PDB file of C-alpha atoms in Angstrom:
ATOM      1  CA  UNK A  26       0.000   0.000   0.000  1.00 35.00           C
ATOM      2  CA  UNK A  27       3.273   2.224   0.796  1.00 37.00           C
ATOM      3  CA  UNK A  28       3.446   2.885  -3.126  1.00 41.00           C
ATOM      4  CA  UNK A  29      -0.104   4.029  -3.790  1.00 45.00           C
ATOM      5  CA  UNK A  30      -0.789   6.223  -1.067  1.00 67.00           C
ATOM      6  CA  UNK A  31       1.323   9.367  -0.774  1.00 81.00           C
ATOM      7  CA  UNK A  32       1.906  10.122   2.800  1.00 96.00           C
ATOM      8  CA  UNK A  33       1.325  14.106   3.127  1.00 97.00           C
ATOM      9  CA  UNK A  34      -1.630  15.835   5.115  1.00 98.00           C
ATOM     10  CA  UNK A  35      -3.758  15.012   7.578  1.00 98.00           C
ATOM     11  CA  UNK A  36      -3.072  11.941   9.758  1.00 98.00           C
ATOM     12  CA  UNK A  37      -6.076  11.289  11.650  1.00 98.00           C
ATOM     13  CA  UNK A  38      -5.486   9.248  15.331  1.00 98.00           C
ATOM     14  CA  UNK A  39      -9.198   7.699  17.226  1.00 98.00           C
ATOM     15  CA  UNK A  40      -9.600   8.676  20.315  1.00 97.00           C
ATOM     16  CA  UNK A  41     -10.665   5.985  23.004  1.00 97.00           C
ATOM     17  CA  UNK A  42     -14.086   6.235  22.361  1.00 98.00           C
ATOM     18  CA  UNK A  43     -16.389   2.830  22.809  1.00 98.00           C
ATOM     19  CA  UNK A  44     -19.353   3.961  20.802  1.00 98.00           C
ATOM     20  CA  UNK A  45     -18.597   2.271  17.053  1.00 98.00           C
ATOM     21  CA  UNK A  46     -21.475   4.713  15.349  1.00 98.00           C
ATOM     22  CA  UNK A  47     -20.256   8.188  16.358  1.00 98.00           C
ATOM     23  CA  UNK A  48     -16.498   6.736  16.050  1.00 98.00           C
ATOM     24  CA  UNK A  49     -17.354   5.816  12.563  1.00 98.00           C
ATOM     25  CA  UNK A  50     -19.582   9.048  11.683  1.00 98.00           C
ATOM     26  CA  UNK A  51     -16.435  11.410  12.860  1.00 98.00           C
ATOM     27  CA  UNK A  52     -14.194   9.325  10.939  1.00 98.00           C
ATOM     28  CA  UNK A  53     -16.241   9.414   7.867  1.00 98.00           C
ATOM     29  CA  UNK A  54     -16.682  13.233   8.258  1.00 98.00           C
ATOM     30  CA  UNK A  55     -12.633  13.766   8.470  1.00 98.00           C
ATOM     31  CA  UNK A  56     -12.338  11.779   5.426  1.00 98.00           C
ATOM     32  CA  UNK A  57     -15.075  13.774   3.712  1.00 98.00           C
ATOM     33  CA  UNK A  58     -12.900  16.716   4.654  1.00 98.00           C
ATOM     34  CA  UNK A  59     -10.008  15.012   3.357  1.00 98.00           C
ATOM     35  CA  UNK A  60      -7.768  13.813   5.849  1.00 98.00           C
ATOM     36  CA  UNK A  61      -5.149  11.141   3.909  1.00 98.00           C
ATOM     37  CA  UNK A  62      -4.443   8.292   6.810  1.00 98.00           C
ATOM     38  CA  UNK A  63      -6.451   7.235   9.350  1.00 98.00           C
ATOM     39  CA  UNK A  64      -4.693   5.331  13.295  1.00 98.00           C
ATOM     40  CA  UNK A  65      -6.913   3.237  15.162  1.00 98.00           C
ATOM     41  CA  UNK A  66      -5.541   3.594  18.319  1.00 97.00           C
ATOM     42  CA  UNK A  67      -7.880   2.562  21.370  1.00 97.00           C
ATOM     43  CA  UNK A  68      -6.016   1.914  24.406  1.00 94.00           C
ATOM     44  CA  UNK A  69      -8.654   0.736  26.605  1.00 96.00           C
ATOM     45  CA  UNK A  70     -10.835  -1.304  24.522  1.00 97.00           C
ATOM     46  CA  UNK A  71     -11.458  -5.020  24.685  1.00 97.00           C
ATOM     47  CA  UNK A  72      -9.960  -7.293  21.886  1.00 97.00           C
ATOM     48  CA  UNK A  73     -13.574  -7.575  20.729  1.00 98.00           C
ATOM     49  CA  UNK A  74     -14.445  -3.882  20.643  1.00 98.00           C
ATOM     50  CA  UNK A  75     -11.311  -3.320  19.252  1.00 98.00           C
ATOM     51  CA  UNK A  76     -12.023  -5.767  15.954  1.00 98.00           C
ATOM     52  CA  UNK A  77     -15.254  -4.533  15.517  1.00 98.00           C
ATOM     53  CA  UNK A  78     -14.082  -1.256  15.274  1.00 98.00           C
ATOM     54  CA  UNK A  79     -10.546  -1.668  13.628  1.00 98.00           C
ATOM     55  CA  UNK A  80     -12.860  -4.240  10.821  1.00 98.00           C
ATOM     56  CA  UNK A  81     -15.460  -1.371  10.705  1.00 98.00           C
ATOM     57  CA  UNK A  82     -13.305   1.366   9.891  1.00 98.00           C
ATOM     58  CA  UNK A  83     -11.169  -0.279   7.340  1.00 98.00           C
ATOM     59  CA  UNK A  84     -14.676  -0.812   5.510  1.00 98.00           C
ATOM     60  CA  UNK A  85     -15.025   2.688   5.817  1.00 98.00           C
ATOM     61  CA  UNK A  86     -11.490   3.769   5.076  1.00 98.00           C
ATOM     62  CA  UNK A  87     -11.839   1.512   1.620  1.00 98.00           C
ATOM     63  CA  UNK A  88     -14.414   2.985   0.744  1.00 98.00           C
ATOM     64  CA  UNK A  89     -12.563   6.541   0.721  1.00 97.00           C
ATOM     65  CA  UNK A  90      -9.511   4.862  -0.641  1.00 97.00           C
ATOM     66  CA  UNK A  91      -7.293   5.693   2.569  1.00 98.00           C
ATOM     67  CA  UNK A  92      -5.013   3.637   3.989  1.00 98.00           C
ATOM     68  CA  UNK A  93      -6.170   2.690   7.803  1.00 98.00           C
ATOM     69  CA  UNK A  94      -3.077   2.092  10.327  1.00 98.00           C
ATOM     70  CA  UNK A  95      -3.261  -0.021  13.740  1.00 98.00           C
ATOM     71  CA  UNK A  96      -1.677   1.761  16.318  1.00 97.00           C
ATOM     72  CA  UNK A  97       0.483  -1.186  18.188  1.00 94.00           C
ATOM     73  CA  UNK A  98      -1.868  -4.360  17.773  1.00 96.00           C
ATOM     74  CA  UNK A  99       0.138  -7.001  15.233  1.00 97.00           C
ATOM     75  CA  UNK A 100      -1.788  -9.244  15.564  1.00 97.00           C
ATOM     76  CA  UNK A 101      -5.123  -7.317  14.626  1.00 98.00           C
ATOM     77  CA  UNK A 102      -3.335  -5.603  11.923  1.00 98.00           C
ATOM     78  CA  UNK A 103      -2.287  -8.977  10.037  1.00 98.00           C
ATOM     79  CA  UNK A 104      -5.921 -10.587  10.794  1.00 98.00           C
ATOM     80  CA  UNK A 105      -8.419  -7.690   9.359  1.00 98.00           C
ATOM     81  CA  UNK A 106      -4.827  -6.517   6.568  1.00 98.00           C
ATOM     82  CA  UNK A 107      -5.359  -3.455   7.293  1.00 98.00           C
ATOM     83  CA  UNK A 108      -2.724  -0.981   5.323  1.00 98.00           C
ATOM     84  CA  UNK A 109       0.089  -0.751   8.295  1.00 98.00           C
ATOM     85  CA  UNK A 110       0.800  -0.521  11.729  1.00 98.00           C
ATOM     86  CA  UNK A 111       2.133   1.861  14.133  1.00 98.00           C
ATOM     87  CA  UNK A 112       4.657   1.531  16.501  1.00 97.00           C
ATOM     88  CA  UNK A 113       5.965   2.966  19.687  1.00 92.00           C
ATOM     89  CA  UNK A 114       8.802   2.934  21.860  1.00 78.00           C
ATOM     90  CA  UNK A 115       7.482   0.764  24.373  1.00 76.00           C
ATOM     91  CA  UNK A 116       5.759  -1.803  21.170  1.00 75.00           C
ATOM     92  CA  UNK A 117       8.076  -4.638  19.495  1.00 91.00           C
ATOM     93  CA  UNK A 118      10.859  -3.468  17.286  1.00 95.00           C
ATOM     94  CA  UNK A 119      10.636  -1.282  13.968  1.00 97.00           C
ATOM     95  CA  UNK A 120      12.686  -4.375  12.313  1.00 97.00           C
ATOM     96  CA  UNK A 121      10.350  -7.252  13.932  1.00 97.00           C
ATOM     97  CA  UNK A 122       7.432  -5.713  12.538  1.00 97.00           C
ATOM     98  CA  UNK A 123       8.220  -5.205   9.368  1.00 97.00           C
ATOM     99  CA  UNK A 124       9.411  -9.149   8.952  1.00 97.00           C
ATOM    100  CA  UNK A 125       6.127  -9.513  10.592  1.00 97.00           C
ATOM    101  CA  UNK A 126       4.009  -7.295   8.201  1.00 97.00           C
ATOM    102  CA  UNK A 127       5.746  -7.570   5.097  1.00 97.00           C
ATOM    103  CA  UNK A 128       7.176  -5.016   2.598  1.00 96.00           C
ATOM    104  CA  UNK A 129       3.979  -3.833   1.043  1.00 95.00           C
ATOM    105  CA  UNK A 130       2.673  -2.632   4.284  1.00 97.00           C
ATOM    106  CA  UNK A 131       2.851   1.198   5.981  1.00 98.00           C
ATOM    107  CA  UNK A 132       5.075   0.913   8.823  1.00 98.00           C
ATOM    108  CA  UNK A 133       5.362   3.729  11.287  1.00 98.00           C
ATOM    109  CA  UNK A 134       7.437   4.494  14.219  1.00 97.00           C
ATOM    110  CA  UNK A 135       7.480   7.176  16.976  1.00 96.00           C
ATOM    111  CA  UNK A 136      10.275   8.630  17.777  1.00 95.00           C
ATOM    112  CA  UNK A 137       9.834  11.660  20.277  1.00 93.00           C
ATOM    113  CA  UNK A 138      12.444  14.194  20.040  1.00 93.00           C
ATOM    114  CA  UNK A 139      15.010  11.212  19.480  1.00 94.00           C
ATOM    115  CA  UNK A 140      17.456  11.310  16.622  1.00 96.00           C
ATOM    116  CA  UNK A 141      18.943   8.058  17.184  1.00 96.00           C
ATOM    117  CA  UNK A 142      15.241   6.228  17.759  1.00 95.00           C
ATOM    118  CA  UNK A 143      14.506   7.843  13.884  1.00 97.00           C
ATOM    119  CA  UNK A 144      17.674   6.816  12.640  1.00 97.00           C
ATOM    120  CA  UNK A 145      17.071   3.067  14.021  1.00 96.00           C
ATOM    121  CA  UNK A 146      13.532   2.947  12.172  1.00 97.00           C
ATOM    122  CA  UNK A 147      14.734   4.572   9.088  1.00 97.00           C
ATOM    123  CA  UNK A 148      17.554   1.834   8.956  1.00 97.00           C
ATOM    124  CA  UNK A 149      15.038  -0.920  10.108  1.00 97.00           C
ATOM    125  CA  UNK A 150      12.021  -0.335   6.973  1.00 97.00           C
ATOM    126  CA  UNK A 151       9.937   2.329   8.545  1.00 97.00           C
ATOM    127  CA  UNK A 152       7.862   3.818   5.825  1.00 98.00           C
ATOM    128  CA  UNK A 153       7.370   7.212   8.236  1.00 98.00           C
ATOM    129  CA  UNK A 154       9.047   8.694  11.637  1.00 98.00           C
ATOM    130  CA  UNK A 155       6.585  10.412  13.630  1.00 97.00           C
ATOM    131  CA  UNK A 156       8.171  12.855  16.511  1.00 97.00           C
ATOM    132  CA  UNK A 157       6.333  14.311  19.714  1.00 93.00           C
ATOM    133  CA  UNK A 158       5.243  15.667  21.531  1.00 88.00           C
ATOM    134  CA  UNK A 159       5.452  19.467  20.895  1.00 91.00           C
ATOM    135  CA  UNK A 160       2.547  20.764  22.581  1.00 88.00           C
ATOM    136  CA  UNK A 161       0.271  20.004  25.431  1.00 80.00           C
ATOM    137  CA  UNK A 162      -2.443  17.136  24.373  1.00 73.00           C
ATOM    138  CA  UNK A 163      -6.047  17.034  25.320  1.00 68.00           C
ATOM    139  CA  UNK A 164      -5.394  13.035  25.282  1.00 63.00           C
ATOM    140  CA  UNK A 165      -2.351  12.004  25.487  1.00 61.00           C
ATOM    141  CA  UNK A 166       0.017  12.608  28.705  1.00 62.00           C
ATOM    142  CA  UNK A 167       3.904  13.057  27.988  1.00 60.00           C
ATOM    143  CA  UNK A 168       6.395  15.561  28.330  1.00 63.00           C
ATOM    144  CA  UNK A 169       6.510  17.996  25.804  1.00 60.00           C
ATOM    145  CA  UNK A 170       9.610  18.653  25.307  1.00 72.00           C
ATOM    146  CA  UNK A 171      10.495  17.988  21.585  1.00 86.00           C
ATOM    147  CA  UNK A 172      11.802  20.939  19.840  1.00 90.00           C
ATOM    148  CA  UNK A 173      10.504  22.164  16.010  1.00 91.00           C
ATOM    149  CA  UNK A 174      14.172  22.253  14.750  1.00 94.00           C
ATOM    150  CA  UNK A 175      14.380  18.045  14.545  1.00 96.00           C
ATOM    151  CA  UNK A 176      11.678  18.412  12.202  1.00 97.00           C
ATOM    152  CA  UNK A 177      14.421  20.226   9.808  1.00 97.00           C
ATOM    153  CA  UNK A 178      17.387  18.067  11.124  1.00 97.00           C
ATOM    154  CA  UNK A 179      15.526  15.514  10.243  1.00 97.00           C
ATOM    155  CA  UNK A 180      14.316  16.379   6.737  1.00 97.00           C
ATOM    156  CA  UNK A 181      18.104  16.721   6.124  1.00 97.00           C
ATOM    157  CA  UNK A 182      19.180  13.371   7.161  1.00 97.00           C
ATOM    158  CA  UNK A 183      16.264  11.533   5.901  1.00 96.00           C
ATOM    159  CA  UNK A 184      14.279  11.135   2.413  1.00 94.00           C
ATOM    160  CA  UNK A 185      11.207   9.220   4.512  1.00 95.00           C
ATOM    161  CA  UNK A 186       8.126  11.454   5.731  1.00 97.00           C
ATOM    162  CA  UNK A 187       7.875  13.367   8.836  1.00 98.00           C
ATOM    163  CA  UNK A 188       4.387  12.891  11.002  1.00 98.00           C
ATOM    164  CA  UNK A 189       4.175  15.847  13.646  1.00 97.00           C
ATOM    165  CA  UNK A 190       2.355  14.854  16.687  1.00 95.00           C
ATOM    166  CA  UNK A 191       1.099  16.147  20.092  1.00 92.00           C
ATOM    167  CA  UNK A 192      -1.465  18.516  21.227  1.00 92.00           C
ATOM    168  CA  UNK A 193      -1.712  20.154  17.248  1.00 96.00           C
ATOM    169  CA  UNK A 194      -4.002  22.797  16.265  1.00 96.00           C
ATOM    170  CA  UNK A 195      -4.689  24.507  13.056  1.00 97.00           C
ATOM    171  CA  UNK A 196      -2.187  27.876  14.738  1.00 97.00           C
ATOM    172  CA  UNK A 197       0.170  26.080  16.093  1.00 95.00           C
ATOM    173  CA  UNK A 198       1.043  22.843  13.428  1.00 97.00           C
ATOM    174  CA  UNK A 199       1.783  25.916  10.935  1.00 97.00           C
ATOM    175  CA  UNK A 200       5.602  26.309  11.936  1.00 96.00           C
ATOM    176  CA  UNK A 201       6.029  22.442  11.563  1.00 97.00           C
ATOM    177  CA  UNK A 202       4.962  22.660   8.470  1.00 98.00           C
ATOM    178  CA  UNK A 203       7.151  25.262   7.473  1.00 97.00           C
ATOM    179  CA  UNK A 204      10.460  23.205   8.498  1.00 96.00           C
ATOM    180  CA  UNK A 205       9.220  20.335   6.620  1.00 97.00           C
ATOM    181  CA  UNK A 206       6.551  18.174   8.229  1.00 98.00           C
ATOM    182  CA  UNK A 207       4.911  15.812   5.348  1.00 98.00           C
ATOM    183  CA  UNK A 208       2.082  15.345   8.228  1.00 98.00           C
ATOM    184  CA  UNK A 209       0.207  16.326  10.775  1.00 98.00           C
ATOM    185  CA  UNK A 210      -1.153  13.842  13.353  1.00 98.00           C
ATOM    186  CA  UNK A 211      -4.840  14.741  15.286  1.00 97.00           C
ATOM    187  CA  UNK A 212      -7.242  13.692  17.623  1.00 96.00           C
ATOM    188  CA  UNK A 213      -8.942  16.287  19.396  1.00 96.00           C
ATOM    189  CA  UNK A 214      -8.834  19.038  17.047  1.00 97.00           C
ATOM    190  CA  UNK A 215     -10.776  16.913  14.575  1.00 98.00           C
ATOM    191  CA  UNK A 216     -12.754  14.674  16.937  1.00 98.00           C
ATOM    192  CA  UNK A 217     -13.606  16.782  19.166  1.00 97.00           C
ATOM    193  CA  UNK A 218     -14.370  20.159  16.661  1.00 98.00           C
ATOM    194  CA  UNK A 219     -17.818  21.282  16.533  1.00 98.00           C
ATOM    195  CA  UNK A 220     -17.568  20.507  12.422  1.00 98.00           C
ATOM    196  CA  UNK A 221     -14.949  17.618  11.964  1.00 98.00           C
ATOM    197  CA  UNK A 222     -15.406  17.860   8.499  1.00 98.00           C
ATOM    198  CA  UNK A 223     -14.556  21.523   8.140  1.00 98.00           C
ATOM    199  CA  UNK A 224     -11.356  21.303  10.617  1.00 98.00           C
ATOM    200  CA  UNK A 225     -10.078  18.431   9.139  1.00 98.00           C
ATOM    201  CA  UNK A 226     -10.425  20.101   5.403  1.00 98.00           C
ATOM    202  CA  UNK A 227      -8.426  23.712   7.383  1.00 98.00           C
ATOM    203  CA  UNK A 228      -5.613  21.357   8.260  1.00 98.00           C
ATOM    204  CA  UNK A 229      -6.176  20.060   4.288  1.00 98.00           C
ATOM    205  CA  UNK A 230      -5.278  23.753   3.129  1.00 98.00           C
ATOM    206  CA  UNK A 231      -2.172  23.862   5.176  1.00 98.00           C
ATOM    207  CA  UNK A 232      -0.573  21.513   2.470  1.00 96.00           C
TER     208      UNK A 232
END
């Protein structure tokens, strides 16, 4: 799937919400608005809530012809193929999941404000390095203490796309963008916007 989708724009994460209907109506709104990759991330969701809505929106996300990534579950990314996986520091290795997942697949890695954890997934088949967090989340709790210039370090060691993450708004993703970001990554600011559609296509326009 690497090859056919290009990885720029809006990267879309879930947030940890159990009802599958508005889930899926947010979702569908986003992608209406245009956002390019969708992470199904739930972190406190059953394995069976967690296929139903991981097989529900890759229905969805076919239907808009965008690729849907699992955020940390192998094994429900290889038994619904969905279009990658996502990995963090605390998952299994950048290199055992892509012998796991194959070389078709999207592969993504976080990598925090860490050169040498972007280097390691760039050498071991990442397909994107994601760094974060910048800014205070609404969801997510970590210290924010990644600085805008390894965006641009980055961008001049590596020819891979760079996924911005952590507490982004339309404002304040604008200087990331600017040193090179291929993509932004959001939850709230798209989930939680009074027209997800709308916000999702602003963040569209940034590109």
């Amino acid at each position: 799937m690497t090859k056919t989708h290009a990885l720029r724009g809006l990267y879309i994460v879930t947030p940890d919400w159990d009802d599958t209907a508005r889930l899926l109506a947010v979702t569908e709104q986003a992608l209406l608005g245009g956002a390019a990759l969708v992470q199904y991330r739930h972190k406190t969701a059953d394995m069976s809530l967690r296929r139903q809505q991981a097989t529900a929106l890759l229905e969805l996300c076919r239907r808009y012809h965008k690729p849907l990534i699992i955020n940390d579950h192998l094994d429900l990314c290889m038994e619904i193929d969905a279009d990658g996986l996502h990995v963090g520091g605390t998952d299994i290795s950048v290199a055992e999941a892509r012998a796991q997942i194959g070389a078709g697949k999207i592969l993504g890695a976080s990598c925090y404000g860490d050169m040498q954890l972007a280097r390691s997934a760039v050498a071991s088949g990442a397909s994107y390095i994601a760094f974060g967090g910048f800014y205070p989340s609404r969801i997510k709790k970590y210290a924010v203490t990644t600085s805008a210039d390894i965006v641009t370090t980055a961008g001049k060691e590596f020819d891979l796309p760079r996924v911005v993450i952590g507490g982004m708004t339309l404002q304040n993703c604008q200087p990331l963008i600017a040193n090179g970001a291929e993509m932004v990554a959001a939850i709230s600011s798209v989930y939680m916007a009074e027209n997800p559609r709308q916000a999702a296509a602003d963040f569209c326009g940034l590109f």
